[in-house]
Short mmCIF file of C-alpha atoms in Angstrom, two decimals:
data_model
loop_
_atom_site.label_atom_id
_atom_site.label_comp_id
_atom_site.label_asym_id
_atom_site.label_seq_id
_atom_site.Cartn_x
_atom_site.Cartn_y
_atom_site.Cartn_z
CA UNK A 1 89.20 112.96 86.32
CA UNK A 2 91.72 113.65 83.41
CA UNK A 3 93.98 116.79 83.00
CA UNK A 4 95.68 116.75 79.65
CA UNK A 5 99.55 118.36 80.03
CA UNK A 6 100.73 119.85 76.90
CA UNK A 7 104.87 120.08 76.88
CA UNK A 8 106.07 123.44 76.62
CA UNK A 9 109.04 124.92 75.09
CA UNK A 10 111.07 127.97 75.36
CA UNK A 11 109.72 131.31 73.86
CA UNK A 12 112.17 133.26 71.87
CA UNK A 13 112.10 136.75 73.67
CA UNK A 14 113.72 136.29 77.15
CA UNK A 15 112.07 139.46 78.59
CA UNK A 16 109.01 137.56 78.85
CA UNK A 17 107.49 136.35 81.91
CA UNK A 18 105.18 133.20 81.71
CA UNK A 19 102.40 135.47 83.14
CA UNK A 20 103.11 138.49 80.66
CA UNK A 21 102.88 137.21 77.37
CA UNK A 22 102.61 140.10 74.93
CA UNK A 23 99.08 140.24 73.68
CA UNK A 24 100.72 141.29 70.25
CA UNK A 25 102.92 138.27 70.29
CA UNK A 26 100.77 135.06 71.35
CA UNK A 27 102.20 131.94 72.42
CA UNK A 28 101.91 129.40 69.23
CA UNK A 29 99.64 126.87 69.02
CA UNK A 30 100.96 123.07 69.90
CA UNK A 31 101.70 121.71 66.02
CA UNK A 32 99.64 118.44 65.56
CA UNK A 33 103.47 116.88 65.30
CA UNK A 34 104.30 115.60 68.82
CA UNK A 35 108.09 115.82 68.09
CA UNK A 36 108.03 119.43 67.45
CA UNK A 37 106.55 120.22 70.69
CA UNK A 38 104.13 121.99 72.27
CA UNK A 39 103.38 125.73 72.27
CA UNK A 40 106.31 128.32 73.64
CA UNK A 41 105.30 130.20 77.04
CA UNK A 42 108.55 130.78 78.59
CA UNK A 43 112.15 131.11 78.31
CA UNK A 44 114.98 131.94 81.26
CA UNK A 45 115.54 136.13 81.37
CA UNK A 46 119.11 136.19 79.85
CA UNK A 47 118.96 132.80 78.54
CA UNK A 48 121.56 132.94 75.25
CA UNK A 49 123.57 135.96 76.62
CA UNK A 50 126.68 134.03 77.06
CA UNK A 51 128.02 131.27 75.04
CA UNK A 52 125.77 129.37 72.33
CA UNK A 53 122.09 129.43 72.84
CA UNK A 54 120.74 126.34 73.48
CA UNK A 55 116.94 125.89 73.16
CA UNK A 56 116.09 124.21 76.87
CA UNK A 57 112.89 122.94 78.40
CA UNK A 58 111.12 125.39 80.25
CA UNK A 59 109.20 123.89 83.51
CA UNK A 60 105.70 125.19 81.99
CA UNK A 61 102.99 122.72 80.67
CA UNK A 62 99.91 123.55 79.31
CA UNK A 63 96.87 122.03 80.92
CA UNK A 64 94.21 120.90 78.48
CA UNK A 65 91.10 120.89 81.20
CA UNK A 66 88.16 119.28 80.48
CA UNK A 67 86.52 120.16 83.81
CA UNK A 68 85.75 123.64 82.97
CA UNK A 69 82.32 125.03 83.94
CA UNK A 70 81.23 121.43 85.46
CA UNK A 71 79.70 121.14 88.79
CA UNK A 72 82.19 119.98 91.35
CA UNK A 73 80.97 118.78 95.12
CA UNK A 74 82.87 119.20 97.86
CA UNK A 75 82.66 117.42 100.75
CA UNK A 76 84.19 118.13 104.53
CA UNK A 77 85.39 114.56 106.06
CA UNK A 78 86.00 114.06 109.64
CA UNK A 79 87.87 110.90 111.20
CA UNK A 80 87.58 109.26 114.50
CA UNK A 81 88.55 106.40 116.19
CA UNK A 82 86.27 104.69 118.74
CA UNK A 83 88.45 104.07 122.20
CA UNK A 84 87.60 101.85 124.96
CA UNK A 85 88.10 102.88 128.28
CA UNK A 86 88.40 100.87 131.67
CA UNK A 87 84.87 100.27 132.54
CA UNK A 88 84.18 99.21 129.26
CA UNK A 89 82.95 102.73 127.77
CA UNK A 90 83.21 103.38 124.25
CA UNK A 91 84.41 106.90 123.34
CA UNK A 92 85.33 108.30 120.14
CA UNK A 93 89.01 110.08 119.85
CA UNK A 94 89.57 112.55 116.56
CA UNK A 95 92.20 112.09 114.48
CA UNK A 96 93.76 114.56 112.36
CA UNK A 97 97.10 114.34 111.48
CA UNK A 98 98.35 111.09 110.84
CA UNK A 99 97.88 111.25 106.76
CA UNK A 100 98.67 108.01 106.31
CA UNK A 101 96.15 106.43 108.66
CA UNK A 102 93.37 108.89 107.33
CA UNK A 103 94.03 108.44 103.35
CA UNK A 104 94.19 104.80 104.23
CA UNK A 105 90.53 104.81 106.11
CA UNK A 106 89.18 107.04 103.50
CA UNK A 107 89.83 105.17 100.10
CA UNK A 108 88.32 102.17 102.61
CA UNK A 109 85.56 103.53 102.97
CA UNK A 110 84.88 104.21 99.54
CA UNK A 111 85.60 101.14 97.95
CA UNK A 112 83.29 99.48 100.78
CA UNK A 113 80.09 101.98 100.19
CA UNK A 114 80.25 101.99 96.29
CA UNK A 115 76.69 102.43 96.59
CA UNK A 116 76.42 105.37 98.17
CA UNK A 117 80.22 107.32 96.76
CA UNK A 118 80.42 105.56 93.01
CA UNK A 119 83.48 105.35 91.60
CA UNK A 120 86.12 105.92 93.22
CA UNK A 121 87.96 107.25 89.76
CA UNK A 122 85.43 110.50 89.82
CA UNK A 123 86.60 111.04 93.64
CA UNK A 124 89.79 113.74 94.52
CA UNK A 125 91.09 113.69 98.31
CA UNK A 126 93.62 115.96 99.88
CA UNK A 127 94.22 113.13 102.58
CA UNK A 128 93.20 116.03 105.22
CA UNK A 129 89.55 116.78 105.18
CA UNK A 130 88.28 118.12 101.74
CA UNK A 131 86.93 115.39 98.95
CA UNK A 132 85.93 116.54 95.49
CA UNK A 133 83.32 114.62 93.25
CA UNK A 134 82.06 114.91 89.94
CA UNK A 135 79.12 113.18 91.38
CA UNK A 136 76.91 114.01 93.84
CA UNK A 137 77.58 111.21 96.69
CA UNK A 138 74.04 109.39 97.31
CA UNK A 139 72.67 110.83 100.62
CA UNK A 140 71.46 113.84 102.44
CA UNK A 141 73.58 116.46 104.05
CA UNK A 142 75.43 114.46 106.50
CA UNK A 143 76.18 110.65 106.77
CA UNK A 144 78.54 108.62 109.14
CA UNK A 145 80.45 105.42 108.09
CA UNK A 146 81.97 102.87 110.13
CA UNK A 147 85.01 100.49 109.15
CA UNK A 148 86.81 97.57 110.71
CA UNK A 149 90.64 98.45 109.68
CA UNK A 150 93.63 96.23 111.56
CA UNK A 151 91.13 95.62 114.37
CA UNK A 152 90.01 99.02 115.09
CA UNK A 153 86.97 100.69 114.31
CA UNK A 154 87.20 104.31 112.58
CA UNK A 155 84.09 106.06 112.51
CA UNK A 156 84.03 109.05 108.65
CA UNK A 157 81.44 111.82 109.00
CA UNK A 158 80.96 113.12 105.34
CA UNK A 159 79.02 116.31 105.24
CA UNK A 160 78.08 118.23 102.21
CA UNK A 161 79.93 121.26 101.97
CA UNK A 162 80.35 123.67 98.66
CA UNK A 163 78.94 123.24 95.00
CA UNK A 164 81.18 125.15 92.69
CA UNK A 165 81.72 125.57 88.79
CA UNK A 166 85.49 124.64 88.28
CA UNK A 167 87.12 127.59 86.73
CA UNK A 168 90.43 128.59 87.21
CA UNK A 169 90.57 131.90 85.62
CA UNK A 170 86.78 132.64 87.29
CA UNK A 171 85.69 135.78 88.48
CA UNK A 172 83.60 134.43 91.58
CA UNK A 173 86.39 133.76 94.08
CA UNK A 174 85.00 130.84 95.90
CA UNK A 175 85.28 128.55 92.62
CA UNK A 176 88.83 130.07 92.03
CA UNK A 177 90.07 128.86 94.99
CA UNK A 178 88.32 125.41 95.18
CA UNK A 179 89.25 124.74 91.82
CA UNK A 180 93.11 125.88 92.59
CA UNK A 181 93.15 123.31 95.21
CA UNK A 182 91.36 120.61 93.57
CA UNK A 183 94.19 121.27 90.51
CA UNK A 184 97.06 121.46 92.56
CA UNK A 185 96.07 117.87 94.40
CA UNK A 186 95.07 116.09 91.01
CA UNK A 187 98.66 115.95 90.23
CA UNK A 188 99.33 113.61 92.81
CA UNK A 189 96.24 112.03 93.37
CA UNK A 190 96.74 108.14 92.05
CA UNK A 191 100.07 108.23 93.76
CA UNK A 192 98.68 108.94 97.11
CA UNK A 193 95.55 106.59 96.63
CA UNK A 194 95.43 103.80 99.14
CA UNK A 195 94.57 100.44 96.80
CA UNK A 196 93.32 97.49 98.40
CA UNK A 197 95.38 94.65 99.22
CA UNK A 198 94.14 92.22 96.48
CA UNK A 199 95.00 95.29 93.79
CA UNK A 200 98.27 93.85 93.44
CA UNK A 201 99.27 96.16 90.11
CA UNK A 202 97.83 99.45 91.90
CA UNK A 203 99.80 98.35 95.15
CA UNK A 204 103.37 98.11 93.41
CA UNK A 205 102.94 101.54 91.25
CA UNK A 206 101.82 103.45 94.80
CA UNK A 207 104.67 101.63 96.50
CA UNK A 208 107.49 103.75 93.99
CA UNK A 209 106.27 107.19 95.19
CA UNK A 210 106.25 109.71 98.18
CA UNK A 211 104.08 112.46 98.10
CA UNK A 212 104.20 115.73 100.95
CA UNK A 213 101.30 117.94 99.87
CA UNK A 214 102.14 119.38 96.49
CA UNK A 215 104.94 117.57 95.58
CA UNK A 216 106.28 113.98 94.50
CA UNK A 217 109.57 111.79 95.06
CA UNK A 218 110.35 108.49 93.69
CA UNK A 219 111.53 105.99 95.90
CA UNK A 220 115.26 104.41 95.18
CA UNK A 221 114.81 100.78 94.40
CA UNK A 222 116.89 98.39 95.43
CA UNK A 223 120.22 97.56 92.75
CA UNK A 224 121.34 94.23 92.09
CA UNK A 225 124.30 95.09 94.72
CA UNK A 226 121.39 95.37 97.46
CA UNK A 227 122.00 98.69 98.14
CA UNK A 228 119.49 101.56 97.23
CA UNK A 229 120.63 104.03 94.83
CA UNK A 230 120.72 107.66 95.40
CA UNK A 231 122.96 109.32 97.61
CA UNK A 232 123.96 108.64 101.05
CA UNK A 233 123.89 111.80 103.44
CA UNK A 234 124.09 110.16 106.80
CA UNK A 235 123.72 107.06 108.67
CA UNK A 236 119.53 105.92 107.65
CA UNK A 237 119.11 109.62 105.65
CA UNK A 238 119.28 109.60 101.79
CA UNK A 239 118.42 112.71 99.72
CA UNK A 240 115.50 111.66 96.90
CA UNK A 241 114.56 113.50 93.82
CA UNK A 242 111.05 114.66 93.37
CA UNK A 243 109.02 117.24 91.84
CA UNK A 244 106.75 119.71 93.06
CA UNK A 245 103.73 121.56 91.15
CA UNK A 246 101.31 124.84 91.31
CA UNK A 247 98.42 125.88 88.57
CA UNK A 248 99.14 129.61 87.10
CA UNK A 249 97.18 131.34 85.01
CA UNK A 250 98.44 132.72 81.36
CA UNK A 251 97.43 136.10 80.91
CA UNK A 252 95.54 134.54 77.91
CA UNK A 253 93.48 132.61 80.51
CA UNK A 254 95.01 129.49 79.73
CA UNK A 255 96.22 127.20 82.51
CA UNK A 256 99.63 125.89 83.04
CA UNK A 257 100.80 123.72 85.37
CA UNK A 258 104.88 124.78 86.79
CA UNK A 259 107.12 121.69 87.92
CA UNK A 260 110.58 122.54 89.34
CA UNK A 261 113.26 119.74 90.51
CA UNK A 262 113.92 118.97 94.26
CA UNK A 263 116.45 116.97 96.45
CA UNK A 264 115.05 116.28 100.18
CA UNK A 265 116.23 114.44 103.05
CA UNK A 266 114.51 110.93 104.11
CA UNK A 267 115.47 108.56 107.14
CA UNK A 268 114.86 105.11 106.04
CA UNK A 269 112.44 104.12 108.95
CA UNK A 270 112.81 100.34 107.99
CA UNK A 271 116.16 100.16 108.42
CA UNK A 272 116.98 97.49 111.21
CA UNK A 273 119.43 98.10 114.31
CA UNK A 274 122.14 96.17 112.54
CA UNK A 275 122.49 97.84 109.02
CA UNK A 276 121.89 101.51 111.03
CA UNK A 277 125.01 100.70 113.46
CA UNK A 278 126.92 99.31 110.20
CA UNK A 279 126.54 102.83 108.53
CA UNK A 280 127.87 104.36 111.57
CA UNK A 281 130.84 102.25 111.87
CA UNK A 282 131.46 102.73 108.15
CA UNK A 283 131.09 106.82 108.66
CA UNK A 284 133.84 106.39 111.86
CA UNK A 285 136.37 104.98 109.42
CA UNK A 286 135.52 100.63 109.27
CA UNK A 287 135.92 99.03 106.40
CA UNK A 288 133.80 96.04 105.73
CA UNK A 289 130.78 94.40 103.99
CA UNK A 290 127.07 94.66 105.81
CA UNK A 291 126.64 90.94 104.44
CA UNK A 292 130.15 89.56 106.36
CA UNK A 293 129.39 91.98 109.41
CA UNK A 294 126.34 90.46 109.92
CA UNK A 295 127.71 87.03 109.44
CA UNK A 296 130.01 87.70 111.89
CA UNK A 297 127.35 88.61 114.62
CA UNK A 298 126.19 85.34 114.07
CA UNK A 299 128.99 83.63 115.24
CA UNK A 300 130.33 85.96 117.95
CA UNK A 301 129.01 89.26 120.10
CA UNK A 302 130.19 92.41 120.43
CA UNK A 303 133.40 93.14 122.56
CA UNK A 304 132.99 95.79 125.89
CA UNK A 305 134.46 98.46 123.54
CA UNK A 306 132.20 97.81 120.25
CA UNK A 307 128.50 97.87 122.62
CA UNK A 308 129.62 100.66 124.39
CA UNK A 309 130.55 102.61 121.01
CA UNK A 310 126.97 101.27 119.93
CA UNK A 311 125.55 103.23 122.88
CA UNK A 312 126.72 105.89 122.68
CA UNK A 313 126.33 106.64 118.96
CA UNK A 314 122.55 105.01 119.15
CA UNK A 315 121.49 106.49 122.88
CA UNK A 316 118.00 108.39 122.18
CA UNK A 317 117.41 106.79 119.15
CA UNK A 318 113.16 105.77 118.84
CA UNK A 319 113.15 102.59 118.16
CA UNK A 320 110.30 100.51 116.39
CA UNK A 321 110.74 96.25 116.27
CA UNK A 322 108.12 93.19 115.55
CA UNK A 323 111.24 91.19 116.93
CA UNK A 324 110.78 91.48 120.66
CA UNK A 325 111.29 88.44 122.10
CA UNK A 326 108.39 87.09 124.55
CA UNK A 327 108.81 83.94 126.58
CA UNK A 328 105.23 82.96 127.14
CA UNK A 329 103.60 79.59 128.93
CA UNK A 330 106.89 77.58 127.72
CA UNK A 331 107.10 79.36 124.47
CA UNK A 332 109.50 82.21 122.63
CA UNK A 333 107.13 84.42 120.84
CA UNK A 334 107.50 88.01 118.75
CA UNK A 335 105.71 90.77 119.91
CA UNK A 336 105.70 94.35 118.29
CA UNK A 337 107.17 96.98 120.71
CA UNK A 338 107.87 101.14 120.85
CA UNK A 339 110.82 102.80 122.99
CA UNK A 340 113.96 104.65 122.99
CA UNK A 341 116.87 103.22 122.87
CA UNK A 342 119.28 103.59 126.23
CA UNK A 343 121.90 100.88 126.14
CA UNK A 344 122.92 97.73 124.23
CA UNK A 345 123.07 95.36 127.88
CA UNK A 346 126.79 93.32 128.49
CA UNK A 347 124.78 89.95 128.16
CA UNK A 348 126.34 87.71 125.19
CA UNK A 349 123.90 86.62 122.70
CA UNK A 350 122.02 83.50 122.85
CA UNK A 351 119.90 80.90 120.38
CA UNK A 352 116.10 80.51 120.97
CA UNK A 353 114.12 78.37 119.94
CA UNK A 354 110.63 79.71 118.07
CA UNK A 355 107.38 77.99 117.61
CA UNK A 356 108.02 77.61 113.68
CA UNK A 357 110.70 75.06 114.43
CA UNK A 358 113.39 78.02 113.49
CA UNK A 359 116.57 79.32 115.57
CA UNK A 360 117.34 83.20 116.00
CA UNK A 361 120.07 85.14 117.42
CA UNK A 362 118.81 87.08 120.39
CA UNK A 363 120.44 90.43 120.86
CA UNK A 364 120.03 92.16 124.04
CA UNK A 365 119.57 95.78 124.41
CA UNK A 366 117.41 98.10 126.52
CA UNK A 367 114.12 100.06 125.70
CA UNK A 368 113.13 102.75 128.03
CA UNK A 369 109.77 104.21 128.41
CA UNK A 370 107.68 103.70 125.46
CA UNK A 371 107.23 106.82 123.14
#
């Protein structure tokens, strides 16, 4: 699916709304010269009042849609996961919240049934429960699809729901309103496609971006001091830059797609025990490089006074590690595990010996009641 944005400048009377044009005074057509612009829709009330008037950007583009009057199908997905219980019976437990998990299963799906959904380039999801297709997906009313994803089976019920013309300046309300929606999620549709592992290109190009519903942040990369750019609000929260989006209608029944600018708050879930307590240390007044501190743990544990600062800056904190240290028939293992964190224990640290032929420092602290 392909929405054409036109770039639109700033009109010259500032008593104009974007959704008031005057129908004596139409918005100019885009000149065939992309460095002159686009055509003017809007311009900031009072823009030019004070000081010298500068001609800005307004946050307006022009969509060029190519999907009006075409048939779109929608389709209502549901997700499940099949559960085993104690005497072996297999039931099946909805999901639907976790976004992540069900865009993840859904793209799947598709790529895995290209027989029955086509391409999945003609296919728009709002990682919830509607999917739009310019095609008509190759079965009858209702079908149910089982996958194999990190060794659990998810069971998709796709049903046939709505056909609608896309239109969105149409007088029947039900194609309004799909056709809205389906507009509004377009925008950040390839960001928030799950690729498959082998798509290495498509995998580092997802891997910039956030998305939460309508709107879309880039993710700081990492500088060549090892530190992500951006700004540092607290101890694991930085604020990220993004973009959000709606469709309008012109009151000449164009479309137009509005962007506006937005800082929000994200806690870097990756971030190990280590580099969050180094954060806090360096927000109590410390001085110090992450690289020496953790050299330093290396060589030498924490004193009384520096695990029970740890504790109680760190007490409640959930807590997510692939670390865990197992000793199993004669053998250190990892083992993924979940919990809050209560204390960091007054054990010193100590060297253990893995199955890979490789040494690690083993830090003790204490995980209470998984979460």
């Amino acid at each position: 699916m392909i929405l054409v944005l036109g770039r639109c400048l700033s009109s010259p009377n500032p008593t104009h709304s974007p959704t008031r044009a005057s129908p004596s005074n139409p918005p100019r057509q885009s000149p065939t010269r992309p460095e002159e612009g686009a055509c003017e829709i809007y311009r900031r009330p009072g823009s030019g009042t004070k000081g010298e008037l500068l001609d800005l950007l307004a946050n307006w583009y022009e969509l060029k849609c190519r999907l009006d009057g075409k048939e779109i199908y929608q389709y209502k997905i549901e997700f499940a996961v099949e559960v085993k219980g104690a005497r072996g019976k297999i039931s099946r437990r909805k999901i639907e919240k976790n976004r992540g998990l069900i865009r993840h299963c859904f793209w799947e799906c598709v790529r895995s049934h290209r027989d029955v959904f086509g391409s999945h380039f003609q296919i728009v999801f709002d990682d919830v429960q509607s999917a739009f297709s310019l095609e008509r997906w190759r079965f009858h009313e209702k079908k149910v699809f089982k996958i194999n994803v990190d060794k659990q089976v998810f069971v998709i019920t796709a049903t046939e729901d709505t056909l609608f013309l896309f239109g969105l300046a149409s007088d029947r309300v039900v194609d309004r309103t799909l056709s809205t929606h389906m507009a509004n999620i377009i925008f950040t549709q390839r960001t928030r496609y799950a690729p498959a592992i082998r798509d290495e290109e498509e995998c580092a190009f997802v891997a910039k971006w956030e998305t939460y519903r309508t709107s879309i942040y880039h993710i700081p990369q990492y500088g060549s001091d090892s530190e992500l750019t951006g700004p540092v609000i607290a101890p694991g929260v930085r604020a990220w830059l993004g973009a959000y989006t709606s469709v309008k209608t012109l009151q000449n029944s164009n479309y137009a797609l509005a962007f506006g600018l937005m800082n929000s708050l994200f806690y870097e879930l990756n971030m190990d025990l280590i580099t969050f307590y180094f954060y806090i240390r360096e927000q109590a007044g410390y001085k110090g490089d992450s690289t020496r501190f953790e050299k330093e743990l290396e060589n030498m544990g924490m004193d009384h006074s520096q695990r029970r600062h740890m504790t109680d800056r760190l007490q409640g904190v959930r807590v997510k590690t692939d670390k865990a240290i197992l000793f199993v028939k004669g053998k250190y293992q990892f083992a993924e595990r979940h919990g809050t964190f209560e204390c960091l224990l007054d054990y010193p640290p100590r060297t253990c010996s893995l199955p890979n032929g490789k040494n690690m420092l083993e830090a003790y602290f204490f995980m209470k009641s998984p979460v």
